[in-house]
JSON list of C-alpha atoms in Angstrom, two decimals:
[
{"chain": "W", "resi": 1, "resn": "MET", "atom": "CA", "xyz": [127.62, 72.23, 42.93]},
{"chain": "W", "resi": 2, "resn": "VAL", "atom": "CA", "xyz": [129.50, 75.09, 41.28]},
{"chain": "W", "resi": 3, "resn": "LEU", "atom": "CA", "xyz": [132.66, 74.74, 39.27]},
{"chain": "W", "resi": 4, "resn": "PHE", "atom": "CA", "xyz": [134.96, 77.75, 39.17]},
{"chain": "W", "resi": 5, "resn": "GLY", "atom": "CA", "xyz": [138.47, 78.66, 38.10]},
{"chain": "W", "resi": 6, "resn": "ASN", "atom": "CA", "xyz": [140.93, 81.51, 37.95]},
{"chain": "W", "resi": 7, "resn": "LYS", "atom": "CA", "xyz": [143.80, 82.78, 35.85]},
{"chain": "W", "resi": 8, "resn": "TYR", "atom": "CA", "xyz": [146.25, 80.64, 37.83]},
{"chain": "W", "resi": 9, "resn": "GLN", "atom": "CA", "xyz": [144.44, 77.56, 36.50]},
{"chain": "W", "resi": 10, "resn": "TYR", "atom": "CA", "xyz": [143.21, 76.18, 39.76]},
{"chain": "W", "resi": 11, "resn": "PHE", "atom": "CA", "xyz": [139.69, 74.85, 39.75]},
{"chain": "W", "resi": 12, "resn": "GLY", "atom": "CA", "xyz": [137.32, 74.06, 42.57]},
{"chain": "W", "resi": 13, "resn": "VAL", "atom": "CA", "xyz": [134.01, 72.58, 43.53]},
{"chain": "W", "resi": 14, "resn": "ILE", "atom": "CA", "xyz": [131.61, 74.01, 46.06]},
{"chain": "W", "resi": 15, "resn": "SER", "atom": "CA", "xyz": [129.36, 71.53, 47.88]},
{"chain": "W", "resi": 16, "resn": "ALA", "atom": "CA", "xyz": [126.95, 71.83, 50.79]},
{"chain": "W", "resi": 17, "resn": "ARG", "atom": "CA", "xyz": [127.57, 70.26, 54.18]},
{"chain": "W", "resi": 18, "resn": "SER", "atom": "CA", "xyz": [124.59, 71.38, 56.27]},
{"chain": "W", "resi": 19, "resn": "SER", "atom": "CA", "xyz": [121.11, 72.72, 55.62]},
{"chain": "W", "resi": 20, "resn": "PHE", "atom": "CA", "xyz": [120.62, 75.70, 57.97]},
{"chain": "W", "resi": 21, "resn": "PRO", "atom": "CA", "xyz": [122.62, 77.78, 58.13]},
{"chain": "W", "resi": 22, "resn": "ILE", "atom": "CA", "xyz": [123.97, 76.42, 54.88]},
{"chain": "W", "resi": 23, "resn": "THR", "atom": "CA", "xyz": [127.64, 75.52, 55.11]},
{"chain": "W", "resi": 24, "resn": "PHE", "atom": "CA", "xyz": [129.68, 74.77, 52.02]},
{"chain": "W", "resi": 25, "resn": "ASP", "atom": "CA", "xyz": [132.92, 72.91, 51.49]},
{"chain": "W", "resi": 26, "resn": "ILE", "atom": "CA", "xyz": [135.27, 73.98, 48.73]},
{"chain": "W", "resi": 27, "resn": "VAL", "atom": "CA", "xyz": [137.71, 71.55, 47.19]},
{"chain": "W", "resi": 28, "resn": "ILE", "atom": "CA", "xyz": [140.54, 73.01, 45.12]},
{"chain": "W", "resi": 29, "resn": "PHE", "atom": "CA", "xyz": [142.37, 70.82, 42.64]},
{"chain": "W", "resi": 30, "resn": "GLN", "atom": "CA", "xyz": [144.75, 71.11, 39.74]},
{"chain": "W", "resi": 31, "resn": "PRO", "atom": "CA", "xyz": [143.41, 71.43, 36.17]},
{"chain": "W", "resi": 32, "resn": "LYS", "atom": "CA", "xyz": [144.55, 68.02, 34.96]},
{"chain": "W", "resi": 33, "resn": "TYR", "atom": "CA", "xyz": [141.63, 66.59, 36.94]},
{"chain": "W", "resi": 34, "resn": "LEU", "atom": "CA", "xyz": [139.03, 68.85, 35.32]},
{"chain": "W", "resi": 35, "resn": "GLY", "atom": "CA", "xyz": [138.12, 66.48, 32.50]},
{"chain": "W", "resi": 36, "resn": "ARG", "atom": "CA", "xyz": [137.56, 63.57, 34.84]},
{"chain": "W", "resi": 37, "resn": "LEU", "atom": "CA", "xyz": [135.41, 65.73, 37.10]},
{"chain": "W", "resi": 38, "resn": "LEU", "atom": "CA", "xyz": [133.15, 66.75, 34.24]},
{"chain": "W", "resi": 39, "resn": "VAL", "atom": "CA", "xyz": [132.80, 63.12, 33.17]},
{"chain": "W", "resi": 40, "resn": "TYR", "atom": "CA", "xyz": [131.80, 62.00, 36.67]},
{"chain": "W", "resi": 41, "resn": "TYR", "atom": "CA", "xyz": [129.29, 64.71, 37.41]},
{"chain": "W", "resi": 42, "resn": "VAL", "atom": "CA", "xyz": [128.10, 65.81, 33.96]},
{"chain": "W", "resi": 43, "resn": "LEU", "atom": "CA", "xyz": [128.43, 69.33, 35.31]},
{"chain": "W", "resi": 44, "resn": "LEU", "atom": "CA", "xyz": [128.50, 71.35, 32.12]},
{"chain": "W", "resi": 45, "resn": "PRO", "atom": "CA", "xyz": [124.71, 71.69, 31.67]},
{"chain": "W", "resi": 46, "resn": "ILE", "atom": "CA", "xyz": [124.32, 72.40, 35.38]},
{"chain": "W", "resi": 47, "resn": "ILE", "atom": "CA", "xyz": [127.01, 75.07, 35.35]},
{"chain": "W", "resi": 48, "resn": "LEU", "atom": "CA", "xyz": [125.45, 76.89, 32.42]},
{"chain": "W", "resi": 49, "resn": "ASN", "atom": "CA", "xyz": [122.05, 76.74, 34.10]},
{"chain": "W", "resi": 50, "resn": "ILE", "atom": "CA", "xyz": [123.38, 78.03, 37.41]},
{"chain": "W", "resi": 51, "resn": "LYS", "atom": "CA", "xyz": [125.10, 81.00, 35.78]},
{"chain": "W", "resi": 52, "resn": "SER", "atom": "CA", "xyz": [121.84, 82.20, 34.24]},
{"chain": "W", "resi": 53, "resn": "ARG", "atom": "CA", "xyz": [119.57, 81.64, 37.26]},
{"chain": "W", "resi": 54, "resn": "SER", "atom": "CA", "xyz": [121.47, 82.25, 40.49]},
{"chain": "W", "resi": 55, "resn": "HIS", "atom": "CA", "xyz": [122.74, 85.36, 42.20]},
{"chain": "W", "resi": 56, "resn": "LEU", "atom": "CA", "xyz": [126.17, 83.81, 42.48]},
{"chain": "W", "resi": 57, "resn": "LEU", "atom": "CA", "xyz": [129.21, 86.04, 42.67]},
{"chain": "W", "resi": 58, "resn": "GLN", "atom": "CA", "xyz": [132.48, 84.16, 42.83]},
{"chain": "W", "resi": 59, "resn": "TYR", "atom": "CA", "xyz": [136.14, 84.79, 42.53]},
{"chain": "W", "resi": 60, "resn": "LEU", "atom": "CA", "xyz": [139.21, 82.91, 43.51]},
{"chain": "W", "resi": 61, "resn": "GLN", "atom": "CA", "xyz": [142.27, 84.77, 44.72]},
{"chain": "W", "resi": 62, "resn": "GLY", "atom": "CA", "xyz": [144.83, 82.67, 46.49]},
{"chain": "W", "resi": 63, "resn": "ARG", "atom": "CA", "xyz": [142.71, 80.64, 48.87]},
{"chain": "W", "resi": 64, "resn": "MET", "atom": "CA", "xyz": [139.83, 83.09, 49.31]},
{"chain": "W", "resi": 65, "resn": "VAL", "atom": "CA", "xyz": [136.37, 82.51, 47.88]},
{"chain": "W", "resi": 66, "resn": "LYS", "atom": "CA", "xyz": [133.41, 84.84, 48.35]},
{"chain": "W", "resi": 67, "resn": "LEU", "atom": "CA", "xyz": [129.78, 84.02, 47.63]},
{"chain": "W", "resi": 68, "resn": "VAL", "atom": "CA", "xyz": [126.50, 85.85, 47.71]},
{"chain": "W", "resi": 69, "resn": "PRO", "atom": "CA", "xyz": [123.27, 83.95, 48.44]},
{"chain": "W", "resi": 70, "resn": "LEU", "atom": "CA", "xyz": [122.37, 81.15, 46.06]},
{"chain": "W", "resi": 71, "resn": "CYS", "atom": "CA", "xyz": [118.96, 80.48, 44.56]},
{"chain": "W", "resi": 72, "resn": "SER", "atom": "CA", "xyz": [116.79, 77.90, 46.34]},
{"chain": "W", "resi": 73, "resn": "THR", "atom": "CA", "xyz": [116.98, 75.36, 43.50]},
{"chain": "W", "resi": 74, "resn": "LEU", "atom": "CA", "xyz": [120.76, 75.26, 43.64]},
{"chain": "W", "resi": 75, "resn": "THR", "atom": "CA", "xyz": [120.70, 75.15, 47.44]},
{"chain": "W", "resi": 76, "resn": "THR", "atom": "CA", "xyz": [118.39, 72.11, 47.46]},
{"chain": "W", "resi": 77, "resn": "PHE", "atom": "CA", "xyz": [120.56, 70.34, 44.92]},
{"chain": "W", "resi": 78, "resn": "LEU", "atom": "CA", "xyz": [123.70, 70.98, 46.95]},
{"chain": "W", "resi": 79, "resn": "GLU", "atom": "CA", "xyz": [122.11, 69.81, 50.19]},
{"chain": "W", "resi": 80, "resn": "LYS", "atom": "CA", "xyz": [121.25, 66.45, 48.64]},
{"chain": "W", "resi": 81, "resn": "GLN", "atom": "CA", "xyz": [124.47, 65.82, 46.71]},
{"chain": "W", "resi": 82, "resn": "GLY", "atom": "CA", "xyz": [127.23, 67.70, 48.53]},
{"chain": "W", "resi": 83, "resn": "ASP", "atom": "CA", "xyz": [128.79, 64.94, 50.62]},
{"chain": "W", "resi": 84, "resn": "TYR", "atom": "CA", "xyz": [129.00, 62.46, 47.76]},
{"chain": "W", "resi": 85, "resn": "PHE", "atom": "CA", "xyz": [130.57, 65.01, 45.41]},
{"chain": "W", "resi": 86, "resn": "LYS", "atom": "CA", "xyz": [133.09, 66.09, 48.02]},
{"chain": "W", "resi": 87, "resn": "LYS", "atom": "CA", "xyz": [134.29, 62.52, 48.66]},
{"chain": "W", "resi": 88, "resn": "ILE", "atom": "CA", "xyz": [134.83, 61.88, 44.95]},
{"chain": "W", "resi": 89, "resn": "CYS", "atom": "CA", "xyz": [136.64, 65.21, 44.50]},
{"chain": "W", "resi": 90, "resn": "GLN", "atom": "CA", "xyz": [138.95, 64.53, 47.41]},
{"chain": "W", "resi": 91, "resn": "SER", "atom": "CA", "xyz": [139.84, 61.11, 46.06]},
{"chain": "W", "resi": 92, "resn": "MET", "atom": "CA", "xyz": [140.92, 62.70, 42.76]},
{"chain": "W", "resi": 93, "resn": "ALA", "atom": "CA", "xyz": [142.64, 65.82, 44.05]},
{"chain": "W", "resi": 94, "resn": "LEU", "atom": "CA", "xyz": [146.40, 66.17, 44.18]},
{"chain": "W", "resi": 95, "resn": "ASN", "atom": "CA", "xyz": [146.73, 69.23, 46.41]},
{"chain": "W", "resi": 96, "resn": "VAL", "atom": "CA", "xyz": [143.45, 69.59, 48.26]},
{"chain": "W", "resi": 97, "resn": "PHE", "atom": "CA", "xyz": [142.48, 72.13, 50.84]},
{"chain": "W", "resi": 98, "resn": "ASN", "atom": "CA", "xyz": [139.00, 72.83, 52.15]},
{"chain": "W", "resi": 99, "resn": "ILE", "atom": "CA", "xyz": [137.45, 76.15, 53.02]},
{"chain": "W", "resi": 100, "resn": "THR", "atom": "CA", "xyz": [134.26, 76.12, 55.09]},
{"chain": "W", "resi": 101, "resn": "PHE", "atom": "CA", "xyz": [131.98, 79.13, 55.22]},
{"chain": "W", "resi": 102, "resn": "VAL", "atom": "CA", "xyz": [128.35, 80.03, 55.83]},
{"chain": "W", "resi": 103, "resn": "VAL", "atom": "CA", "xyz": [125.89, 81.51, 53.37]},
{"chain": "W", "resi": 104, "resn": "THR", "atom": "CA", "xyz": [123.08, 83.62, 54.88]},
{"chain": "W", "resi": 105, "resn": "PHE", "atom": "CA", "xyz": [119.86, 84.65, 53.15]}
]
């Protein structure tokens, strides 16, 4: 699970859908839901840990998100928790759209 944002103040969550090849879903939501998201998932420690350990390159421009391969620890975590996180995010989101893509190693 990776939380990201951009200068337009949209935030998103990346979660895994399948194991191989790994497919991720991205949920984009407005910033007023950010606090509630952090409370539900206790993401702050995870985010800080991911930034220091993974080879993650991310940016958000319009509706485009690019990723480079993730570390195996993050991948395993996403595989186990992705569906649950996505359902909760979708229930909170005001303007949600999903982007599905494949990460190769």
